[in-house]
Amino acid sequence: MARPFRELSSPRPKITPAQIQKAVEEVEPGERSGMLGNLLAFCRVLRDLGLDSTAGRILDICRSLEHIDICNRAQFYYALRANLVSSHEDMEVFEQVFSLFWRLPEEEEAENQGAGKKESEEEGDECCEQMPPKQVFVEDNSENGSKDEGEEISSVAYSAEEVLFNKDFSIFTSDEVTSIREVISQIAKRLSTRMSRRKKADSKAREIDLRRTFRKNMKYGGEIIELARRKKRIKKTKVILLCDVSGSMDCYSKFLVQFIFGLQNELTNVETFVFSTSITRVSHLLERRSLDDALAEVGKIVNHWSGGTNIGASFNVFNEGLGKGMFSGKTIVMIFSDGWDRGDTKLLEAEMKKLRKRAFRILWLNPLLGSSSYQPLCEGIKTALPYVDLFMPLNNLESLVTLGATLDSFTR
Amino acid sequence: MVFSSIEKVQDNLKAHRYIADRSLATVIYLAVSLGKPLLLEGEAGVGKTDVAKVMSAALDTRLIRLQCYEGLDVNTALYEWNYPKQVLRIRLEEGAQRSKEDLGNIIFSEDYLIRRPLLEALQSDQDQPPVLLIDEIDRSDEEFEAFLLEILSDFQITIPEIGTIRAKHRPYVVLTSNRTRELHDALKRRCLYHWIDYPTFEKEYQILVAKVPQVREVLARQICGFMQVVRKMDFYKKPGIAETLDWASALIVLHKDELDGDVVQETLGCIFKYREDISKMEAEIMGKKIDLEKVLEDYLARHFG
C-alpha cells in the first residue's frame, strides 16, 4: 500500500487565506452593483483563484436563483456551491471566498472598527510565511570560486549567463551504454504494450465477435459463412520527454543522451524536447540510425545546450506553441530536470497548471534526488511539485530500473 | 410536485428513510427543478448510490441503473441490435414474397432493438421521468466519459437505422464517483456537484434509527460514538455508514444491548474490510491505547448531557 512516490493528490496547490483576501479586496466597488454585478464579480474572483466558473455555469446560477429563496443565506450558499464547485478540494476555497465576499454591511463595519491593529499584525505574519525560503544553493561564482570544491557544487549552481556554444559530442564513449539500452528497451516495452479492455477486429484472432459475425452474414441471408474475430487492443502510451540541458545538468548529460536516444528509438509515440533558456524539439533529429549522427545533428541545431535555466519560459513556449496538439488521452509527460530555475516562479506555476490539465501523468525525474541529503527546496521544484504525479530520482542504472518497475503500476 | 421546495425534498427523503442535510436537499431540489445532472462524490459507503434509489422511490418513478466499468462501450450502455432474432426473422421470411426493402425495415425496427440503460432512460413512457443512476463513473474510461457528455447535454441519440430518438422527459440523472480518478472538466461542468462527507454524530444517529428501527437507544449512541472516534483514526479504508448499519444489524442478531471490548473485537469484520485495519484496531483495543469505555462515555456526555 505504501508507494515509493507521491500519492496522486490534489493537482492544485493550497491557496492561502491571504491570497483569497487579496483577491476579494481587489474587486472594484463599482463592479458590485446589483445582484448580477455582484455575482459576476464573485465568479471572477473564484476564476482568478483557479475555480472553473465559466459563463455556462453563471447562467445556471441565475436559473438556480429563480428556484430558491435568495434571502435565505444557506440556500443561496448551497445553490452557488453546487454550481461552481466541482471537486472536494475546492470547497474550502469557495467557502472562504463566499464568507468574505457576501458579507453583511454590519459585519464589515464591525471588522473595520475592531480589527485595525490586529489585521496589520496578522499581515506581517503572513508576509513572513509568504517569503520564499532562503536560497540554499551556492551562487555561481565560477569565475573567482575555487574549482577544487568539485563537481557537487558546480552541479547545483546556476549558470549565471546563457552560454551559447555548440557542444562537441563526438568523443562520447561509455561502458554503460549496453546495459542502459537494455533497461530502456524494457521500459519502452512496458509503456507500449498495455492491454486495453476494449477490443478491435482482427481476422487472425481467436475470439469470435458474435455481434459482427451476425452483422456481416446478414448479406448471405443470415447463413453464417464468414466469422468475424476480435482481440484486445493494445493501448499505446504517448510520451513527451522534456529534458533540461542547462549547465547545472552537465554532469548527467552522458546519461541523459542515452536515455533520450534509447526511449526515442524504442517507442514510436515519443516526442522529445530539450530546454534551458529556450526549448527545442529534437525528436526528428534523433530518428537516425546511429547515436553519433544524431548527436552531431543535435549539437548543430541546439545552441542553448549548457546554458542557464528558465523552466517557466521554456514550458510556456512548449504549451503555447510546440506542444499544441501533441496531447492525446493518455499522454505521459516526463520532465528530466534538477529544477534549478532562474525564471519567474509564477510563470512556471501557470505553465505547470496548463501542463497538468492536458497530461495524463506528469513525472519529474530528478538526478539530484539520488543523493540522500537532497530535499526539494529550490524554488523551481517547490513550485512544480504540487502538479507532479511522480517525483523520482534518475541518476544511475539502478534508478532507471526502479523507474521501469514503478511506471508499470503508474501508467494504468 | 413532490420536490417543490427544499423542505419538501428533505421531508420526502426522510419519509423514505434517507436523512439528507440541508446542503444535499438543496442540490437535489435544484437538480430536479433545473433538469441538470447531479454529480455526487464522497468516500465509499456514505450513501451516494442511495440518493438515486431514494429519489426514485420518493418521486414514484423507475430507477434505471448503469454500472460503469473500464471498457464499457456503446453496445452495453446504449443499444444493440438483436442479431440472432434478426437472422431468425430472415429465415422465416424465406418462403414469403416480401421485398428486400420491407424485410430490411422490419428487422431494423424497434422490435429488434435491445435497449440498454441509457436508451431506456431516454425512451421511458411513464408520466414521470425516470431516475437514471450512472454509478461509479470514475471506473469507466475516457472514451465512455466523452460519449456520455453528448447524451447529458442533448438528451437525444441517433441510431442510424431508425433516426434520432429524443427524450420525452429529461430523466433525473445522478452520477456517482469514488474519485479513483479525476473526471473531465467538461463533464463536471454539466453537473451540479455535491460532496457527501462522513456524517456527524447526530446525523448518523438519525440514519441508524431510521434504517435499523430495532436498535436500542443506548446501543445506537454507542455505535455512532464509536464510529466518530474510529473515523478520526488512520485506517486504509475508514468505515462508512454502510458499515455502521451492517454492524448494528449484526449486533442485534447477536442480542447485544451494549458495546464492550469483547463485542467490538468479535465483530470487527463488520466495520473493517482489510486485514491490516482489523489487526490494527485489535492492537489498539488490546493495548488499551483507546479506552473504549471512556470514549463512549465522553461522547454520550458531550452530546446528551
Short mmCIF file of C-alpha atoms in Angstrom, two decimals, chain A:
data_model
loop_
_atom_site.label_atom_id
_atom_site.label_comp_id
_atom_site.label_asym_id
_atom_site.label_seq_id
_atom_site.Cartn_x
_atom_site.Cartn_y
_atom_site.Cartn_z
CA MET A 1 0.00 0.00 0.00
CA ALA A 2 2.83 2.35 0.74
CA ARG A 3 4.03 3.71 -2.53
CA PRO A 4 7.52 4.92 -3.14
CA PHE A 5 6.25 8.06 -4.76
CA ARG A 6 3.83 10.82 -4.00
CA GLU A 7 0.22 9.80 -3.98
CA LEU A 8 -1.95 11.12 -6.71
CA SER A 9 -3.14 14.16 -4.92
CA SER A 10 -4.84 17.43 -5.49
CA PRO A 11 -3.46 18.92 -8.64
CA ARG A 12 -3.79 22.40 -7.22
CA PRO A 13 -1.50 23.78 -4.55
CA LYS A 14 -3.07 25.23 -1.47
CA ILE A 15 -4.46 28.72 -1.76
CA THR A 16 -3.67 30.75 1.32
CA PRO A 17 -6.23 32.90 3.15
CA ALA A 18 -4.07 35.90 2.33
CA GLN A 19 -4.42 35.22 -1.38
CA ILE A 20 -8.16 34.94 -1.01
CA GLN A 21 -8.36 38.14 0.99
CA LYS A 22 -6.34 39.93 -1.63
CA ALA A 23 -8.45 38.62 -4.48
CA VAL A 24 -11.66 39.72 -2.77
CA GLU A 25 -10.27 43.13 -1.87
CA GLU A 26 -9.18 43.76 -5.41
CA VAL A 27 -12.76 43.84 -6.61
CA GLU A 28 -13.68 47.40 -7.58
CA PRO A 29 -16.68 48.72 -5.64
CA GLY A 30 -18.14 49.89 -8.95
CA GLU A 31 -18.28 46.32 -10.18
CA ARG A 32 -20.51 45.30 -7.33
CA SER A 33 -23.71 46.94 -8.42
CA GLY A 34 -26.89 44.95 -8.11
CA MET A 35 -27.25 41.20 -7.79
CA LEU A 36 -25.87 40.38 -11.21
CA GLY A 37 -22.85 42.65 -10.86
CA ASN A 38 -22.05 41.09 -7.52
CA LEU A 39 -22.50 37.62 -8.88
CA LEU A 40 -20.22 38.24 -11.83
CA ALA A 41 -17.56 39.77 -9.60
CA PHE A 42 -17.82 36.79 -7.26
CA CYS A 43 -17.37 34.35 -10.10
CA ARG A 44 -14.44 36.29 -11.41
CA VAL A 45 -12.71 36.14 -8.02
CA LEU A 46 -13.20 32.40 -7.98
CA ARG A 47 -11.90 32.10 -11.51
CA ASP A 48 -8.80 34.07 -10.55
CA LEU A 49 -8.24 31.60 -7.74
CA GLY A 50 -8.41 28.71 -10.16
CA LEU A 51 -12.01 27.51 -9.89
CA ASP A 52 -13.84 26.69 -13.06
CA SER A 53 -16.51 29.38 -13.20
CA THR A 54 -17.43 29.56 -16.84
CA ALA A 55 -20.16 31.59 -18.48
CA GLY A 56 -22.34 28.50 -18.75
CA ARG A 57 -22.10 27.98 -15.03
CA ILE A 58 -23.01 31.58 -14.31
CA LEU A 59 -26.12 31.19 -16.45
CA ASP A 60 -27.01 28.09 -14.48
CA ILE A 61 -26.62 30.01 -11.25
CA CYS A 62 -29.03 32.63 -12.49
CA ARG A 63 -31.50 29.89 -13.34
CA SER A 64 -30.94 28.28 -9.96
CA LEU A 65 -31.60 31.51 -8.11
CA GLU A 66 -35.10 31.65 -9.56
CA HIS A 67 -35.91 28.48 -7.70
CA ILE A 68 -34.63 29.35 -4.27
CA ASP A 69 -35.20 31.95 -1.63
CA ILE A 70 -32.38 34.41 -2.23
CA CYS A 71 -32.84 35.98 1.18
CA ASN A 72 -32.01 32.68 2.80
CA ARG A 73 -28.27 32.75 3.12
CA ALA A 74 -27.88 28.99 3.45
CA GLN A 75 -29.92 28.29 0.34
CA PHE A 76 -28.04 30.92 -1.57
CA TYR A 77 -24.74 29.44 -0.44
CA TYR A 78 -25.63 25.87 -1.40
CA ALA A 79 -27.04 26.92 -4.75
CA LEU A 80 -23.84 28.74 -5.67
CA ARG A 81 -21.69 25.96 -4.35
CA ALA A 82 -23.46 23.22 -6.28
CA ASN A 83 -22.92 25.15 -9.48
CA LEU A 84 -19.43 26.47 -9.01
CA VAL A 85 -17.55 23.81 -7.10
CA SER A 86 -16.75 20.56 -8.79
CA SER A 87 -14.23 18.91 -6.54
CA HIS A 88 -13.90 18.41 -2.84
CA GLU A 89 -10.61 20.32 -2.69
CA ASP A 90 -12.26 23.47 -3.97
CA MET A 91 -14.90 23.55 -1.27
CA GLU A 92 -12.68 25.20 1.31
CA VAL A 93 -11.62 27.97 -1.04
CA PHE A 94 -15.21 28.51 -2.08
CA GLU A 95 -16.33 28.79 1.49
CA GLN A 96 -13.68 31.30 2.39
CA VAL A 97 -14.35 33.46 -0.64
CA PHE A 98 -18.06 33.25 -0.03
CA SER A 99 -17.83 34.35 3.58
CA LEU A 100 -15.51 37.23 2.69
CA PHE A 101 -17.39 38.34 -0.37
CA TRP A 102 -21.00 38.10 0.70
CA ARG A 103 -20.65 39.94 3.96
CA LEU A 104 -23.49 41.80 5.57
CA PRO A 105 -22.78 45.54 5.84
CA GLU A 106 -22.78 45.48 9.65
CA GLU A 107 -20.23 42.65 9.74
CA GLU A 108 -17.94 44.63 7.55
CA GLU A 109 -18.23 47.68 9.73
CA ALA A 110 -17.50 45.77 12.89
CA GLU A 111 -14.44 44.31 11.29
CA ASN A 112 -13.17 47.66 10.17
CA GLN A 113 -13.54 49.22 13.59
CA GLY A 114 -12.33 46.44 15.79
CA ALA A 115 -9.54 44.85 13.92
CA GLY A 116 -7.38 47.70 12.79
CA LYS A 117 -4.28 46.79 14.70
CA LYS A 118 -4.77 43.08 14.71
CA GLU A 119 -5.02 43.00 10.99
CA SER A 120 -1.71 44.68 10.40
CA GLU A 121 -0.03 42.25 12.76
CA GLU A 122 -1.54 39.32 11.02
CA GLU A 123 -0.45 40.66 7.73
CA GLY A 124 3.06 40.86 9.00
CA ASP A 125 2.96 37.22 9.94
CA GLU A 126 1.62 36.15 6.65
CA CYS A 127 4.29 38.09 4.88
CA CYS A 128 6.85 36.04 6.71
CA GLU A 129 5.15 32.88 5.65
CA GLN A 130 4.96 34.02 2.10
CA MET A 131 8.60 34.89 1.95
CA PRO A 132 10.46 32.49 -0.24
CA PRO A 133 12.83 30.42 1.83
CA LYS A 134 16.43 31.46 1.86
CA GLN A 135 18.06 30.10 -1.18
CA VAL A 136 20.08 27.11 -0.22
CA PHE A 137 22.16 26.74 -3.27
CA VAL A 138 25.56 28.17 -3.86
CA GLU A 139 25.53 31.26 -6.01
CA ASP A 140 27.54 30.82 -9.10
CA ASN A 141 30.91 32.41 -8.67
CA SER A 142 32.59 30.14 -11.11
CA GLU A 143 34.98 32.85 -12.22
CA ASN A 144 36.55 33.52 -8.86
CA GLY A 145 35.34 30.46 -6.99
CA SER A 146 37.82 27.70 -6.36
CA LYS A 147 37.48 24.78 -8.70
CA ASP A 148 38.62 22.21 -6.20
CA GLU A 149 35.27 22.20 -4.49
CA GLY A 150 34.43 19.66 -7.07
CA GLU A 151 31.52 18.70 -9.18
CA GLU A 152 28.99 18.56 -6.39
CA ILE A 153 28.85 22.30 -6.12
CA SER A 154 29.06 23.21 -9.71
CA SER A 155 26.29 20.77 -10.43
CA VAL A 156 23.90 22.51 -8.11
CA ALA A 157 24.72 26.04 -9.14
CA TYR A 158 23.10 28.23 -11.72
CA SER A 159 24.96 29.13 -14.77
CA ALA A 160 24.68 32.83 -14.43
CA GLU A 161 24.58 33.58 -18.10
CA GLU A 162 23.32 31.72 -21.03
CA VAL A 163 26.27 30.07 -22.60
CA LEU A 164 25.70 29.61 -26.25
CA PHE A 165 28.04 27.22 -27.86
CA ASN A 166 27.98 24.05 -29.85
CA LYS A 167 28.83 21.20 -27.63
CA ASP A 168 31.08 18.57 -29.07
CA PHE A 169 29.53 15.17 -28.66
CA SER A 170 31.96 13.32 -30.88
CA ILE A 171 34.05 11.92 -28.07
CA PHE A 172 31.14 10.19 -26.44
CA THR A 173 32.09 6.73 -25.23
CA SER A 174 30.72 4.76 -22.31
CA ASP A 175 30.78 1.23 -20.97
CA GLU A 176 27.35 1.59 -19.56
CA VAL A 177 25.78 2.08 -22.93
CA THR A 178 24.68 -1.50 -23.46
CA SER A 179 23.11 -2.00 -20.08
CA ILE A 180 21.36 1.35 -20.20
CA ARG A 181 19.95 0.47 -23.58
CA GLU A 182 18.66 -2.82 -22.24
CA VAL A 183 16.82 -1.27 -19.33
CA ILE A 184 15.36 1.44 -21.53
CA SER A 185 14.07 -1.06 -24.01
CA GLN A 186 12.36 -2.89 -21.15
CA ILE A 187 10.73 0.33 -20.03
CA ALA A 188 9.68 1.07 -23.56
CA LYS A 189 8.09 -2.33 -23.91
CA ARG A 190 6.12 -1.81 -20.76
CA LEU A 191 4.88 1.52 -21.98
CA SER A 192 3.92 0.38 -25.43
CA THR A 193 2.15 -2.88 -24.70
CA ARG A 194 -0.52 -2.18 -22.19
CA MET A 195 -3.63 -4.18 -22.87
CA SER A 196 -6.81 -2.24 -23.31
CA ARG A 197 -10.15 -3.55 -22.14
CA ARG A 198 -11.57 -2.54 -25.45
CA LYS A 199 -11.39 -4.90 -28.37
CA LYS A 200 -10.68 -4.47 -32.01
CA ALA A 201 -11.43 -6.52 -35.06
CA ASP A 202 -8.70 -8.85 -36.22
CA SER A 203 -9.29 -11.69 -38.65
CA LYS A 204 -6.46 -13.76 -37.22
CA ALA A 205 -7.52 -13.53 -33.60
CA ARG A 206 -9.08 -16.44 -31.72
CA GLU A 207 -12.07 -14.86 -30.08
CA ILE A 208 -15.22 -14.77 -32.20
CA ASP A 209 -17.06 -11.48 -32.30
CA LEU A 210 -20.70 -12.61 -32.39
CA ARG A 211 -22.11 -9.18 -32.90
CA ARG A 212 -20.07 -8.54 -36.00
CA THR A 213 -20.45 -12.09 -37.25
CA PHE A 214 -24.22 -11.78 -37.41
CA ARG A 215 -23.99 -8.36 -38.92
CA LYS A 216 -21.51 -9.47 -41.54
CA ASN A 217 -23.51 -12.52 -42.58
CA MET A 218 -26.77 -10.67 -42.95
CA LYS A 219 -25.88 -10.31 -46.61
CA TYR A 220 -25.97 -14.09 -47.05
CA GLY A 221 -29.50 -14.17 -45.70
CA GLY A 222 -28.40 -14.96 -42.20
CA GLU A 223 -26.35 -18.02 -43.14
CA ILE A 224 -23.16 -17.92 -41.10
CA ILE A 225 -20.45 -18.12 -43.68
CA GLU A 226 -17.80 -15.72 -42.51
CA LEU A 227 -16.64 -15.47 -38.94
CA ALA A 228 -15.62 -12.14 -37.50
CA ARG A 229 -12.99 -12.22 -34.84
CA ARG A 230 -11.61 -9.79 -32.37
CA LYS A 231 -8.80 -9.33 -29.92
CA LYS A 232 -7.79 -6.99 -27.19
CA ARG A 233 -6.45 -3.70 -28.32
CA ILE A 234 -3.01 -2.56 -27.31
CA LYS A 235 -3.01 0.82 -25.77
CA LYS A 236 -0.13 2.90 -26.91
CA THR A 237 1.02 5.36 -24.37
CA LYS A 238 2.31 8.58 -25.74
CA VAL A 239 5.34 10.02 -24.04
CA ILE A 240 6.53 13.59 -24.13
CA LEU A 241 10.02 14.00 -22.80
CA LEU A 242 11.14 17.43 -21.62
CA CYS A 243 14.84 17.42 -20.88
CA ASP A 244 16.80 20.04 -19.05
CA VAL A 245 20.14 20.58 -20.75
CA SER A 246 21.21 23.64 -18.78
CA GLY A 247 24.65 23.93 -17.28
CA SER A 248 23.63 22.53 -13.93
CA MET A 249 22.74 19.28 -15.63
CA ASP A 250 26.05 18.94 -17.41
CA CYS A 251 27.43 16.05 -15.43
CA TYR A 252 24.37 13.99 -16.27
CA SER A 253 24.36 14.76 -19.94
CA LYS A 254 26.01 11.47 -20.92
CA PHE A 255 23.31 9.55 -19.24
CA LEU A 256 20.63 11.92 -20.44
CA VAL A 257 21.61 11.50 -24.05
CA GLN A 258 21.47 7.74 -23.69
CA PHE A 259 18.10 7.97 -22.05
CA ILE A 260 16.58 10.21 -24.70
CA PHE A 261 18.05 8.29 -27.56
CA GLY A 262 17.01 4.93 -26.17
CA LEU A 263 13.45 5.95 -25.47
CA GLN A 264 13.08 7.68 -28.78
CA ASN A 265 14.18 4.62 -30.66
CA GLU A 266 12.22 2.05 -28.72
CA LEU A 267 8.92 3.87 -28.64
CA THR A 268 7.05 5.02 -31.68
CA ASN A 269 5.00 7.52 -29.77
CA VAL A 270 7.53 9.78 -28.20
CA GLU A 271 8.31 13.45 -28.63
CA THR A 272 11.49 14.85 -27.19
CA PHE A 273 12.29 18.43 -26.33
CA VAL A 274 15.40 19.90 -24.76
CA PHE A 275 15.24 23.13 -22.81
CA SER A 276 17.41 25.51 -20.88
CA THR A 277 16.71 29.16 -21.62
CA SER A 278 14.61 28.19 -24.59
CA ILE A 279 13.14 24.96 -25.82
CA THR A 280 13.78 22.96 -28.96
CA ARG A 281 12.12 19.91 -30.40
CA VAL A 282 14.69 17.27 -31.16
CA SER A 283 12.59 14.17 -31.83
CA HIS A 284 13.06 14.41 -35.57
CA LEU A 285 16.81 14.77 -35.18
CA LEU A 286 17.06 11.58 -33.19
CA GLU A 287 15.47 9.39 -35.80
CA ARG A 288 18.85 8.47 -37.15
CA ARG A 289 20.45 5.12 -37.21
CA SER A 290 23.46 5.87 -35.08
CA LEU A 291 23.82 7.83 -31.93
CA ASP A 292 26.79 9.74 -33.30
CA ASP A 293 24.90 11.02 -36.31
CA ALA A 294 22.02 12.08 -34.13
CA LEU A 295 24.26 13.83 -31.67
CA ALA A 296 26.11 15.69 -34.37
CA GLU A 297 22.81 16.91 -35.69
CA VAL A 298 21.54 17.94 -32.26
CA GLY A 299 24.79 19.69 -31.46
CA LYS A 300 24.39 21.75 -34.61
CA ILE A 301 20.83 22.81 -34.01
CA VAL A 302 20.51 23.20 -30.26
CA ASN A 303 22.54 26.25 -29.37
CA HIS A 304 21.41 26.59 -25.80
CA TRP A 305 22.99 23.41 -24.53
CA SER A 306 24.68 24.04 -21.14
CA GLY A 307 23.02 27.42 -20.91
CA GLY A 308 21.17 28.91 -17.97
CA THR A 309 17.75 27.76 -16.91
CA ASN A 310 14.37 29.26 -17.40
CA ILE A 311 11.91 26.43 -16.98
CA GLY A 312 8.80 28.60 -16.87
CA ALA A 313 9.55 30.40 -20.11
CA SER A 314 10.55 27.17 -21.84
CA PHE A 315 7.36 25.45 -20.79
CA ASN A 316 5.42 28.48 -21.91
CA VAL A 317 6.81 28.12 -25.41
CA PHE A 318 6.02 24.42 -25.25
CA ASN A 319 2.45 24.88 -24.02
CA GLU A 320 1.58 27.71 -26.33
CA GLY A 321 3.35 26.60 -29.43
CA LEU A 322 5.45 23.49 -29.85
CA GLY A 323 3.32 21.20 -27.75
CA LYS A 324 -0.06 22.21 -29.08
CA GLY A 325 -2.00 19.26 -30.40
CA MET A 326 0.54 16.78 -29.13
CA PHE A 327 -1.61 15.52 -26.32
CA SER A 328 -3.98 12.62 -26.60
CA GLY A 329 -5.98 10.86 -23.89
CA LYS A 330 -3.12 9.08 -22.20
CA THR A 331 -0.08 11.19 -22.68
CA ILE A 332 2.66 10.91 -20.10
CA VAL A 333 4.92 13.89 -19.67
CA MET A 334 8.39 13.14 -18.32
CA ILE A 335 10.41 16.07 -17.16
CA PHE A 336 14.07 15.36 -16.65
CA SER A 337 15.49 18.27 -14.72
CA ASP A 338 17.15 19.22 -11.46
CA GLY A 339 14.70 22.08 -11.00
CA TRP A 340 17.26 24.83 -10.54
CA ASP A 341 15.43 27.69 -12.11
CA ARG A 342 16.29 31.31 -12.71
CA GLY A 343 12.97 32.21 -14.20
CA ASP A 344 9.77 33.54 -12.80
CA THR A 345 8.17 31.02 -10.45
CA LYS A 346 4.73 32.49 -11.14
CA LEU A 347 5.14 31.74 -14.81
CA LEU A 348 6.40 28.26 -14.02
CA GLU A 349 3.38 27.63 -11.85
CA ALA A 350 0.98 28.84 -14.52
CA GLU A 351 2.66 26.64 -17.11
CA MET A 352 2.66 23.60 -14.82
CA LYS A 353 -1.04 24.17 -14.33
CA LYS A 354 -1.62 24.10 -18.07
CA LEU A 355 0.51 21.02 -18.41
CA ARG A 356 -1.36 19.32 -15.61
CA LYS A 357 -4.66 19.87 -17.36
CA ARG A 358 -3.52 18.27 -20.56
CA ALA A 359 -1.27 15.45 -19.44
CA PHE A 360 -2.47 12.10 -18.17
CA ARG A 361 0.51 11.80 -15.85
CA ILE A 362 3.43 14.07 -15.11
CA LEU A 363 6.68 12.50 -13.99
CA TRP A 364 9.56 14.57 -12.73
CA LEU A 365 12.83 12.71 -12.89
CA ASN A 366 15.45 14.42 -10.86
CA PRO A 367 19.12 13.43 -10.94
CA LEU A 368 19.77 15.26 -7.68
CA LEU A 369 17.17 13.24 -5.84
CA GLY A 370 19.66 10.40 -5.88
CA SER A 371 21.79 11.93 -3.16
CA SER A 372 20.22 11.13 0.19
CA SER A 373 20.65 14.62 1.59
CA TYR A 374 18.67 16.21 -1.18
CA GLN A 375 15.45 17.94 -0.29
CA PRO A 376 13.27 19.68 -2.83
CA LEU A 377 13.97 23.14 -1.54
CA CYS A 378 14.84 25.13 -4.61
CA GLU A 379 12.06 27.29 -5.91
CA GLY A 380 11.62 25.58 -9.25
CA ILE A 381 10.92 22.18 -7.77
CA LYS A 382 8.83 23.59 -4.96
CA THR A 383 6.59 25.39 -7.39
CA ALA A 384 6.23 22.47 -9.72
CA LEU A 385 5.86 19.67 -7.20
CA PRO A 386 2.14 20.06 -6.45
CA TYR A 387 1.39 19.39 -10.13
CA VAL A 388 3.59 16.37 -10.46
CA ASP A 389 2.27 12.84 -10.06
CA LEU A 390 5.58 11.19 -9.50
CA PHE A 391 8.86 12.63 -8.32
CA MET A 392 11.73 10.20 -8.69
CA PRO A 393 15.48 10.04 -8.86
CA LEU A 394 17.13 9.23 -12.15
CA ASN A 395 20.86 9.39 -11.95
CA ASN A 396 22.13 5.89 -12.45
CA LEU A 397 21.26 2.50 -13.79
CA GLU A 398 19.62 1.38 -10.58
CA SER A 399 17.20 4.27 -10.50
CA LEU A 400 16.35 3.56 -14.10
CA VAL A 401 15.35 0.02 -13.19
CA THR A 402 13.20 1.35 -10.34
CA LEU A 403 11.58 3.78 -12.72
CA GLY A 404 10.65 0.94 -15.04
CA ALA A 405 9.03 -1.03 -12.24
CA THR A 406 7.09 1.98 -10.99
CA LEU A 407 5.87 3.04 -14.39
CA ASP A 408 4.10 -0.24 -14.77
CA SER A 409 1.63 0.40 -11.98
CA PHE A 410 1.59 4.06 -12.64
CA THR A 411 0.50 4.37 -16.22
CA ARG A 412 -2.68 2.42 -15.86
#
